[in-house]
Amino acid sequence: FADVDLGAYYGNAVIWAKQNGIVNGIDENNFAPDANITREQVAAILYRYSTFKGMVAVDLSENLGFVDADEISEYAISAMNWAVGQNLIKGYEDNTVRPANNITRAEMATVLQRFLSK
């Protein structure tokens, strides 16, 4: 990625994740390392990492019965379905999943704890 400084603390990690199919950029040449991350992007990264590690038992049953499920980006539908099916990401009280919302630090900590407990 043109915008990833290989000397930065995250440089090697981003390159490794890209080479192993875990992350994609915002386009072919850029990663946007300082941008916020959305709930569906987190789901996609964890899904790809699980696949990379051979951990995924893909559950493609209908886990996306949220009123805003049609707002999930096409690339993230399987990942969000998996993340919801694995109870990594849960919906809100208003039956939304808010895929394009930035994930909060608290939500991310919760998702990681759930993921690591699998």
Short mmCIF file of C-alpha atoms in Angstrom, two decimals:
data_model
loop_
_atom_site.label_atom_id
_atom_site.label_comp_id
_atom_site.label_asym_id
_atom_site.label_seq_id
_atom_site.Cartn_x
_atom_site.Cartn_y
_atom_site.Cartn_z
CA PHE A 1 0.00 0.00 0.00
CA ALA A 2 1.32 3.40 -0.96
CA ASP A 3 0.11 4.97 2.30
CA VAL A 4 1.69 2.43 4.66
CA ASP A 5 5.05 3.52 6.06
CA LEU A 6 7.04 0.30 6.42
CA GLY A 7 8.99 1.96 9.24
CA ALA A 8 5.83 2.65 11.24
CA TYR A 9 4.97 0.44 14.18
CA TYR A 10 2.14 -1.12 12.16
CA GLY A 11 3.97 -1.42 8.82
CA ASN A 12 5.02 -5.06 9.00
CA ALA A 13 1.68 -6.13 10.46
CA VAL A 14 -0.30 -4.50 7.64
CA ILE A 15 1.93 -6.03 4.98
CA TRP A 16 1.69 -9.48 6.61
CA ALA A 17 -2.11 -9.19 6.85
CA LYS A 18 -2.37 -8.10 3.21
CA GLN A 19 -0.08 -10.89 1.99
CA ASN A 20 -2.17 -13.45 3.88
CA GLY A 21 -5.54 -12.18 2.63
CA ILE A 22 -6.69 -10.85 5.99
CA VAL A 23 -6.97 -7.16 5.11
CA ASN A 24 -7.74 -5.29 1.95
CA GLY A 25 -7.24 -1.64 1.36
CA ILE A 26 -9.80 1.06 0.75
CA ASP A 27 -8.69 0.70 -2.86
CA GLU A 28 -5.98 -1.19 -4.72
CA ASN A 29 -3.16 1.09 -3.56
CA ASN A 30 -4.23 2.51 -0.19
CA PHE A 31 -4.91 1.07 3.24
CA ALA A 32 -5.89 4.27 5.16
CA PRO A 33 -4.06 3.30 8.36
CA ASP A 34 -5.39 6.30 10.31
CA ALA A 35 -9.04 5.90 9.29
CA ASN A 36 -11.72 4.62 11.64
CA ILE A 37 -12.93 1.05 11.19
CA THR A 38 -16.54 -0.05 10.84
CA ARG A 39 -18.36 -2.95 12.41
CA GLU A 40 -18.57 -4.77 9.06
CA GLN A 41 -14.85 -4.22 8.43
CA VAL A 42 -14.02 -5.79 11.80
CA ALA A 43 -16.26 -8.75 10.95
CA ALA A 44 -14.50 -9.16 7.60
CA ILE A 45 -11.02 -9.04 9.14
CA LEU A 46 -11.87 -11.58 11.85
CA TYR A 47 -13.61 -13.82 9.33
CA ARG A 48 -10.58 -13.77 7.01
CA TYR A 49 -8.19 -14.35 9.92
CA SER A 50 -10.27 -17.31 11.11
CA THR A 51 -10.20 -18.74 7.60
CA PHE A 52 -6.43 -18.19 7.42
CA LYS A 53 -5.97 -20.06 10.71
CA GLY A 54 -8.35 -22.85 9.65
CA MET A 55 -10.74 -21.96 12.48
CA VAL A 56 -13.90 -21.15 10.55
CA ALA A 57 -16.87 -23.42 10.59
CA VAL A 58 -18.88 -21.17 8.32
CA ASP A 59 -22.44 -20.76 9.45
CA LEU A 60 -24.34 -19.30 6.53
CA SER A 61 -27.76 -19.72 8.04
CA GLU A 62 -29.90 -16.62 8.26
CA ASN A 63 -28.28 -14.67 11.07
CA LEU A 64 -28.98 -11.27 9.58
CA GLY A 65 -32.60 -10.63 10.50
CA PHE A 66 -31.85 -7.03 11.41
CA VAL A 67 -33.97 -4.21 10.01
CA ASP A 68 -30.84 -2.65 8.48
CA ALA A 69 -29.28 -5.86 7.13
CA ASP A 70 -29.66 -4.52 3.60
CA GLU A 71 -27.08 -1.86 4.52
CA ILE A 72 -24.30 -4.43 4.86
CA SER A 73 -21.78 -4.01 2.07
CA GLU A 74 -21.75 -6.92 -0.37
CA TYR A 75 -18.17 -7.91 0.51
CA ALA A 76 -19.11 -8.19 4.19
CA ILE A 77 -22.36 -10.16 4.07
CA SER A 78 -20.80 -13.58 4.71
CA ALA A 79 -18.46 -12.13 7.33
CA MET A 80 -21.26 -10.34 9.19
CA ASN A 81 -23.43 -13.46 8.97
CA TRP A 82 -20.56 -15.48 10.46
CA ALA A 83 -19.75 -12.89 13.15
CA VAL A 84 -23.39 -12.70 14.25
CA GLY A 85 -23.73 -16.50 14.12
CA GLN A 86 -20.62 -16.83 16.31
CA ASN A 87 -22.02 -14.22 18.74
CA LEU A 88 -19.02 -11.98 18.12
CA ILE A 89 -21.15 -9.07 16.95
CA LYS A 90 -24.63 -8.56 18.27
CA GLY A 91 -27.42 -6.26 17.23
CA TYR A 92 -28.81 -3.35 19.16
CA GLU A 93 -32.09 -3.13 21.09
CA ASP A 94 -33.79 -1.54 18.07
CA ASN A 95 -33.02 -4.67 15.96
CA THR A 96 -30.25 -2.97 13.99
CA VAL A 97 -26.68 -4.13 13.45
CA ARG A 98 -25.36 -0.79 12.12
CA PRO A 99 -22.72 -2.28 9.82
CA ALA A 100 -21.29 1.02 8.59
CA ASN A 101 -20.98 2.56 12.04
CA ASN A 102 -17.52 2.92 13.47
CA ILE A 103 -16.93 0.34 16.13
CA THR A 104 -16.33 1.78 19.58
CA ARG A 105 -13.37 0.81 21.72
CA ALA A 106 -15.75 -0.93 24.13
CA GLU A 107 -17.41 -2.88 21.33
CA MET A 108 -14.02 -3.87 19.90
CA ALA A 109 -12.79 -5.10 23.27
CA THR A 110 -15.97 -7.16 23.62
CA VAL A 111 -15.69 -8.62 20.12
CA LEU A 112 -12.04 -9.55 20.69
CA GLN A 113 -12.80 -11.18 24.03
CA ARG A 114 -15.59 -13.22 22.46
CA PHE A 115 -13.36 -14.16 19.51
CA LEU A 116 -10.48 -15.24 21.73
CA SER A 117 -12.83 -17.30 23.90
CA LYS A 118 -13.83 -19.47 20.92
#
